[in-house]
Structures are given as structure tokens and as C-alpha cells.
Tab-separated table of C-alpha atoms in Angstrom:
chain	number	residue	atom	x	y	z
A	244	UNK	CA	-18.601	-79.665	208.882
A	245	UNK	CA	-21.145	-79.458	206.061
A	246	UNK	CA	-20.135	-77.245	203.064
A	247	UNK	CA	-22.538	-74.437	202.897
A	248	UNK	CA	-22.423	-74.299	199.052
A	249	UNK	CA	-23.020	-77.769	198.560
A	250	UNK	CA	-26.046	-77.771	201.017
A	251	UNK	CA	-27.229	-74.242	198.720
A	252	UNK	CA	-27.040	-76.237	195.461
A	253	UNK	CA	-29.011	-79.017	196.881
A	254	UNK	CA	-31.949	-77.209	198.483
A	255	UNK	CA	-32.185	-75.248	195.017
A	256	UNK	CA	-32.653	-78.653	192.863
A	257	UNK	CA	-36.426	-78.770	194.403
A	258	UNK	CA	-37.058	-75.314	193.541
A	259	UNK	CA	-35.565	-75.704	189.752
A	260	UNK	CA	-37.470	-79.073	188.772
A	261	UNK	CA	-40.445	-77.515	190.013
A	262	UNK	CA	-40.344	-74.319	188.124
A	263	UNK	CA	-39.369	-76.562	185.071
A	264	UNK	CA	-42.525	-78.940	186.215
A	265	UNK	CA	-44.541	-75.992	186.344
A	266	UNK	CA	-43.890	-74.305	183.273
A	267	UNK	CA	-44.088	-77.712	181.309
A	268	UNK	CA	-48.079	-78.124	182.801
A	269	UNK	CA	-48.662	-74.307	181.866
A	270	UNK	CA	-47.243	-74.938	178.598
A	271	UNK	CA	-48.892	-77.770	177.849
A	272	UNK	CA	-52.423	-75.987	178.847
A	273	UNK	CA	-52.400	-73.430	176.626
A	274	UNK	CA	-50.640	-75.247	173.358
A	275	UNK	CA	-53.411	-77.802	173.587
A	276	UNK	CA	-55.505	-75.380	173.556
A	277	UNK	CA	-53.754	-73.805	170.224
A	278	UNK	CA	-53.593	-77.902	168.794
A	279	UNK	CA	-57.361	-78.355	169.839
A	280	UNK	CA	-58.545	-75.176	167.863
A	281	UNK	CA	-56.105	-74.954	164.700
A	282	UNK	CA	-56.472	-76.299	161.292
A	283	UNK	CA	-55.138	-80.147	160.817
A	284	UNK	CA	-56.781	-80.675	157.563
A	285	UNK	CA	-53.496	-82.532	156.643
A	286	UNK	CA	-53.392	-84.965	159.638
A	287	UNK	CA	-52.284	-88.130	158.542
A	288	UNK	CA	-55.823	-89.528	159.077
A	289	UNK	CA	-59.110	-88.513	158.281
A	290	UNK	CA	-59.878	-86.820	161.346
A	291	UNK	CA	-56.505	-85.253	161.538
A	292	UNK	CA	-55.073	-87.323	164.148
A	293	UNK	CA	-51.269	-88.279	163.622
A	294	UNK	CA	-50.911	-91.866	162.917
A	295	UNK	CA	-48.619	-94.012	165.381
A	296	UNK	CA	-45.891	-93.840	162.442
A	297	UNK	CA	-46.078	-90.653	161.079
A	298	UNK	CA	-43.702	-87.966	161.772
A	299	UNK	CA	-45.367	-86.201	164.258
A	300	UNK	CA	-45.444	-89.040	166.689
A	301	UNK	CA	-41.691	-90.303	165.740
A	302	UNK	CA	-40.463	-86.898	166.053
A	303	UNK	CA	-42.249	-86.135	169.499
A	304	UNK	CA	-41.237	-89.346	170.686
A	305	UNK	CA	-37.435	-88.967	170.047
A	306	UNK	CA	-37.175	-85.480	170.981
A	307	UNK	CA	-38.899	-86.310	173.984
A	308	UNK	CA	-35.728	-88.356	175.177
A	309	UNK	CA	-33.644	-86.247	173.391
A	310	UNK	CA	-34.520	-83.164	175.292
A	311	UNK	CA	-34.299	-85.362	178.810
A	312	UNK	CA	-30.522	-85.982	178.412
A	313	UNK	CA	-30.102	-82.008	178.112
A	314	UNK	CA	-31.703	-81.497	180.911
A	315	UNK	CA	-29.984	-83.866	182.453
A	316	UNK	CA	-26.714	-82.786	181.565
A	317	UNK	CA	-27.914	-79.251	182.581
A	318	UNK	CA	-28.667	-80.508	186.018
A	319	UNK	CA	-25.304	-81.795	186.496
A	320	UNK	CA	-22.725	-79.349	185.513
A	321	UNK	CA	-25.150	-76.832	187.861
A	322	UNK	CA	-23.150	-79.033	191.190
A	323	UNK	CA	-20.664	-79.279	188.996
A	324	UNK	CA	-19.165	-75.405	189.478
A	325	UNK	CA	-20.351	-72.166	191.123
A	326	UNK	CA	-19.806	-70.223	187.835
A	327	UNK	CA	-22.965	-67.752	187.934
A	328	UNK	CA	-22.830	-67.369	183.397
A	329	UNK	CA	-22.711	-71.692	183.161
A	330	UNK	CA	-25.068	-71.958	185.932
A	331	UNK	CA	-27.757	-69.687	184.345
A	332	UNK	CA	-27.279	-71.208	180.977
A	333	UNK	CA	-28.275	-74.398	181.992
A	334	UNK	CA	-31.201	-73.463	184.249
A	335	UNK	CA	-32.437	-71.970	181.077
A	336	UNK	CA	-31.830	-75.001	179.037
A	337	UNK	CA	-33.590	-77.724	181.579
A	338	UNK	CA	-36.591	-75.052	181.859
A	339	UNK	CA	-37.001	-74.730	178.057
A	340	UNK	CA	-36.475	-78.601	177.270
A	341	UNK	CA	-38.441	-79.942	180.194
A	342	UNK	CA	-41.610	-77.518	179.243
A	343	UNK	CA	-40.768	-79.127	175.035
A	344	UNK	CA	-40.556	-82.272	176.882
A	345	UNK	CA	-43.595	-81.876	178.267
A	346	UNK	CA	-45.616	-80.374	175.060
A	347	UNK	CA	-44.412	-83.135	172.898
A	348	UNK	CA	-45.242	-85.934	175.137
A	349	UNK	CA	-49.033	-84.134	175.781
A	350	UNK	CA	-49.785	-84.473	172.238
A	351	UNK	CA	-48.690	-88.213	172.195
A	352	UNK	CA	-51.438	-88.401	175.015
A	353	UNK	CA	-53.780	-86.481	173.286
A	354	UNK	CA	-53.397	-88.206	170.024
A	355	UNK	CA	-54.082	-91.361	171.775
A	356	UNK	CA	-50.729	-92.452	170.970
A	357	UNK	CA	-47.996	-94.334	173.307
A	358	UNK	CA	-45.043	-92.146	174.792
A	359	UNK	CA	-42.674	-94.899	173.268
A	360	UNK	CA	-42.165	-97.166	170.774
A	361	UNK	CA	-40.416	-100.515	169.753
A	362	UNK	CA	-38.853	-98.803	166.356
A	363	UNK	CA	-35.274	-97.655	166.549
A	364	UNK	CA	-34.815	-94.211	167.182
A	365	UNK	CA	-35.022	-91.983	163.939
A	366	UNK	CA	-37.448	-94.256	162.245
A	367	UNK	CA	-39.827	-91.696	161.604
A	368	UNK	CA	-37.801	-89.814	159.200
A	369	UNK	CA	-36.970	-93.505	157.061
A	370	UNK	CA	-41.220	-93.739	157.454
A	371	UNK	CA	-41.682	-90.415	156.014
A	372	UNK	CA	-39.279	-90.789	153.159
A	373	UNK	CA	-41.009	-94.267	152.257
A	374	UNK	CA	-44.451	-92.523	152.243
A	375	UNK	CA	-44.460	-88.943	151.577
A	376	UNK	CA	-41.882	-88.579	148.674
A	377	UNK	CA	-43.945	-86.593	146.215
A	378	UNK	CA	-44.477	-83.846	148.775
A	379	UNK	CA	-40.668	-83.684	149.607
A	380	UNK	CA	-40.097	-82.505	146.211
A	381	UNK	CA	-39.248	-78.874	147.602
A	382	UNK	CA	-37.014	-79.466	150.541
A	383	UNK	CA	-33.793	-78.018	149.815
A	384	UNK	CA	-30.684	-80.428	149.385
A	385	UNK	CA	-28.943	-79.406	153.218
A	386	UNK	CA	-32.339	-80.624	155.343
A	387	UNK	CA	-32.588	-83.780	152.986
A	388	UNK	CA	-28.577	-84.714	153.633
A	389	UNK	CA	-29.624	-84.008	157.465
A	390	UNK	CA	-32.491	-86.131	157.362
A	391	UNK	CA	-30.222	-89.001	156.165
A	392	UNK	CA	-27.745	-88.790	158.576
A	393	UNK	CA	-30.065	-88.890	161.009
A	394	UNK	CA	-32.124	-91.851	159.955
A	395	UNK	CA	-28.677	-93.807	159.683
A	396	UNK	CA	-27.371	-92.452	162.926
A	397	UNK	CA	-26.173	-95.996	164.853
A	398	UNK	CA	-26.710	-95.894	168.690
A	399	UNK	CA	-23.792	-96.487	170.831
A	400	UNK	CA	-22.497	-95.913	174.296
A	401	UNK	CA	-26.171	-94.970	175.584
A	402	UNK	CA	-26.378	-92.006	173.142
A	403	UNK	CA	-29.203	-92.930	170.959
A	404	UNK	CA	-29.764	-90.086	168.589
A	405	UNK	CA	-27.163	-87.582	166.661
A	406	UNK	CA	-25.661	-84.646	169.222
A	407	UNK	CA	-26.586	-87.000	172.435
A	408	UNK	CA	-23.516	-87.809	175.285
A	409	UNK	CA	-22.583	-91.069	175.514
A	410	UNK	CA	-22.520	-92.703	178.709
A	411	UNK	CA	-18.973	-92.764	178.795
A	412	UNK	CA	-19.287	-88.601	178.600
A	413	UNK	CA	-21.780	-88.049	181.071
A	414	UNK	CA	-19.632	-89.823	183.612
A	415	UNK	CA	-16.777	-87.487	183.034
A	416	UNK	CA	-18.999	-84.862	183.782
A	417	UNK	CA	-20.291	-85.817	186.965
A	418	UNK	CA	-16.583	-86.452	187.697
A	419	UNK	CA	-15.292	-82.586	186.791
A	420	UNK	CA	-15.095	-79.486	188.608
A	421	UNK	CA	-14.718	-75.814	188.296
A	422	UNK	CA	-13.576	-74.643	184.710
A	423	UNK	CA	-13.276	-78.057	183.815
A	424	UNK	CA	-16.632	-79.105	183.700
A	425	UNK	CA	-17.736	-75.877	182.554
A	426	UNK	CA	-16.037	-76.669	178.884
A	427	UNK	CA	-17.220	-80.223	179.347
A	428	UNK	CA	-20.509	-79.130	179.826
A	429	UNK	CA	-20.330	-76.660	176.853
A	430	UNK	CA	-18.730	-78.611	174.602
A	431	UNK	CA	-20.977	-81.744	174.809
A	432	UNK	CA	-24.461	-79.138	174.763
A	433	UNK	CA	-22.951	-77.381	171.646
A	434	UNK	CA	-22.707	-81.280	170.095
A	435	UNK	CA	-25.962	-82.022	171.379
A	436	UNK	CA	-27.925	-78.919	170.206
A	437	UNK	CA	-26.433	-79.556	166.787
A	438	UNK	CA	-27.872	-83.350	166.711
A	439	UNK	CA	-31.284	-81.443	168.104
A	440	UNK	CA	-30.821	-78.950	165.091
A	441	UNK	CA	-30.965	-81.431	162.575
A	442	UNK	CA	-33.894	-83.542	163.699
A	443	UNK	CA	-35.845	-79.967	164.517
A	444	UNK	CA	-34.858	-79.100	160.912
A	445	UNK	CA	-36.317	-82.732	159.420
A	446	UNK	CA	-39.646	-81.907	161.583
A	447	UNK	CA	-39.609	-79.077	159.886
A	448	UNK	CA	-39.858	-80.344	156.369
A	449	UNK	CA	-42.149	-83.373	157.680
A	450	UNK	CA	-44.723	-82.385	160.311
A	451	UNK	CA	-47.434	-81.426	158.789
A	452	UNK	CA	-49.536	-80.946	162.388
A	453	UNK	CA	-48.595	-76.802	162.010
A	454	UNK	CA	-48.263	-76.190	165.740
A	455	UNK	CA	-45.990	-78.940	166.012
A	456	UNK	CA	-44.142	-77.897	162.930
A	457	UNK	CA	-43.521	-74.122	164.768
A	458	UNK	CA	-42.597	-76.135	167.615
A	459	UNK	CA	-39.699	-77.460	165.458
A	460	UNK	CA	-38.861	-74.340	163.854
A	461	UNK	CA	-38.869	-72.546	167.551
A	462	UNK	CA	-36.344	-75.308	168.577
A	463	UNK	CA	-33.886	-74.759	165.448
A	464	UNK	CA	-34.078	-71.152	166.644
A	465	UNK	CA	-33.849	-70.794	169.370
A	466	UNK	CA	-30.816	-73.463	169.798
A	467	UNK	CA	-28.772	-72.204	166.943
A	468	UNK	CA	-28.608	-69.116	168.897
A	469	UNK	CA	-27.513	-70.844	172.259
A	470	UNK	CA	-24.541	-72.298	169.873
A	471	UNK	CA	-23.370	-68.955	169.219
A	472	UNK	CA	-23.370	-68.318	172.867
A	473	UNK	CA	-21.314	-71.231	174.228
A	474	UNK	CA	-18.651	-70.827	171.592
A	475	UNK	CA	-18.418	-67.459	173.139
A	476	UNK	CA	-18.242	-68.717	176.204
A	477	UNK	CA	-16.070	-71.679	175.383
A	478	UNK	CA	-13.678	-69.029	173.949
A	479	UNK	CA	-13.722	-66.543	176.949
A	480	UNK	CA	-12.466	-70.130	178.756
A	481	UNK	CA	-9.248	-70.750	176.339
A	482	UNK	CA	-11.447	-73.777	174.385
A	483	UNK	CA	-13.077	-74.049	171.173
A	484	UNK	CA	-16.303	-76.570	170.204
């Protein structure tokens, strides 16, 4: 006898990736658009066109794959329990990282530039302290300690970048149920937003392409709030982060 909540979940994953598809070609539409039309008189070449080391590439590059494990993860933990408040969470995080995704990975098209690249994750941030010290002069002490841990960050386990599962982790999620994958769920997002925090926050002090730079500061935003929420929610389950 087939389980009618199993069949439910499964007819909806067509119907989520392709509102998350969707909104990630809208997206992309209307911030090229913005890109195409605003003011890169600081692009890293002369006609303001990120070079294939600069920040802008490094940091759309690794956020890219960043953002593609928490969607991921989102996916999973959504067959993972029928709990309406987890469930909605992570609908909203695959929608808003799959549409990022798919904005950061438009302008590595658009700039001409490859969607990967043979340089260690977090190289961008080593490349932009090597050539850009004199205009880091004012970034304030916490982004710059940031910034170092995450150009030193050593891949392990599949997780590549600081905050990211390992592949150990994801495992055990695809293995929990109920309650229990719930916590698992919010406890390795909260870890993962953090890691996605820190490298938003180094974009931040590095991008100079602006729309890409409120990009970065939308993504410190908006995911320092969603860590306020899942400790909350964490909490109402007996666990902490």
C-alpha cells in the first residue's frame, strides 16, 4: 500500500525546483539589467569587467556551491518530517539560494568568465589581500579576522568552505526522521549560514562591482536573521545551536 504522504512530498519536489528555477531566471533578468546599467567605474579592468581572479568572480564562484549544499540540505530534511514551521523554512531557504545561485553564476556568464575554477576554494580573499591592501585600510578588525579564517579554512569530509556539512553530516540527515532531523537540519543550517556570513561579510569589504557588493550585504542580512529564527526554533525543540 503506498503511503499517501510520501507520494504528497514527492509530487511537490517538481513544483518546488521549479518555482526556485523560475524565480532564479526572473531574478537573473532584471539584476542584469541593474549590472548592465550601473556604474562599474572600479571594475578591476578598464572596461569594468571583473578579472578571472578578482573578488567578484572568486566570491560568485564559491558562493555559488556554497548556496547549492543549502539547498540541498533544504531539500532533504523537507522528506525528512511533516513538520509544517521546518518545512516552510527550508522551502524559503532553497528558493532564496537557488535564485543567489542563479544571479551569481549569470554574472560569471556575463563577465565572460568560467563557472569554476582550478584555485582552492577561498582563494579570492588570499588574491585580494595580495593586491588590494592599500584600499583595505578601513575595514574594521572583526571582517579582516573573518576574512582570514576563511582564506585558511582546510576542506575536509566534502565540506569545502567554512559553515558547509560534511559528507559524513549530510548522510545522517537523509538517515533521520521526525524531530530528529528537524534539529539536525537546524543545527547544521545555523553552522552553515554562519560560514555564508563570513564570506558575505569579506564580499562586502572586497567587491567593488556595487550590485554584487548589495548582493553580499542582502545575504549577511538576511541570514543573520534566519539564525535568530532557528535558535528559536531549536529551543522550542529542547536543543540549542
Amino acid at each position: 500500500m503506498t503511503d499517501g504522504t510520501t507520494v504528497g512530498r514527492a509530487s511537490r519536489q517538481p513544483l518546488v525546483a521549479g518555482i526556485a528555477a523560475a524565480l532564479a531566471v526572473l531574478t537573473l533578468v532584471a539584476v542584469g539589467v541593474l549590472w548592465l546599467t550601473s556604474d562599474r567605474s572600479e571594475g578591476a579592468t578598464g572596461t569594468g569587467t571583473p578579472k578571472d581572479t578578482s573578488a567578484e568572480a572568486g566570491f560568485a564562484r564559491d558562493m555559488s556551491v556554497h548556496h547549492q549544499q543549502a539547498v540541498e540540505m533544504s531539500f532533504i530534511v523537507r522528506d525528512r518530517t511533516s513538520d509544517e514551521e521546518v518545512r516552510r523554512l527550508a522551502f524559503d531557504i532553497a528558493s532564496t539560494q537557488a535564485t543567489q545561485a542563479g544571479m551569481l553564476q549569470g554574472w560569471l556568464d556575463m563577465w565572460g568568465l568560467d563557472r569554476t575554477s582550478e584555485d582552492p576554494p577561498m582563494t579570492w580573499m588570499k588574491n585580494a589581500s595580495a593586491d588590494g591592501m592599500d584600499g583595505m585600510d578601513g575595514m574594521d578588525h572583526g571582517s579582516m579576522k573573518g576574512m582570514d579564517g576563511g582564506a585558511a579554512y582546510k576542506p575536509h569530509d566534502g565540506s569545502l568552505m567554512p559553515g558547509m556539512a560534511t559528507n559524513t553530516q549530510l548522510d545522517e540527515l537523509r538517515k533521520a526522521k521526525g524531530k530528529a532531523a528537524e534539529i539536525l537540519y537546524l543545527k547544521l543550517m545555523t553552522a552553515h549560514h554562519r560560514g555564508g556570513v563570513g564570506m558575505a561579510e569579506g564580499a562586502v569589504e572586497l567587491v567593488k562591482d556595487p550590485t554584487e557588493r548589495h548582493l553580499a550585504q542582502t545575504m549577511v542580512q538576511g541570514q543573520q536573521s534566519e539564525i535568530q529564527l532557528m535558535a528559536d526554533m531549536l529551543k522550542a525543540r529542547g536543543a540549542s545551536s
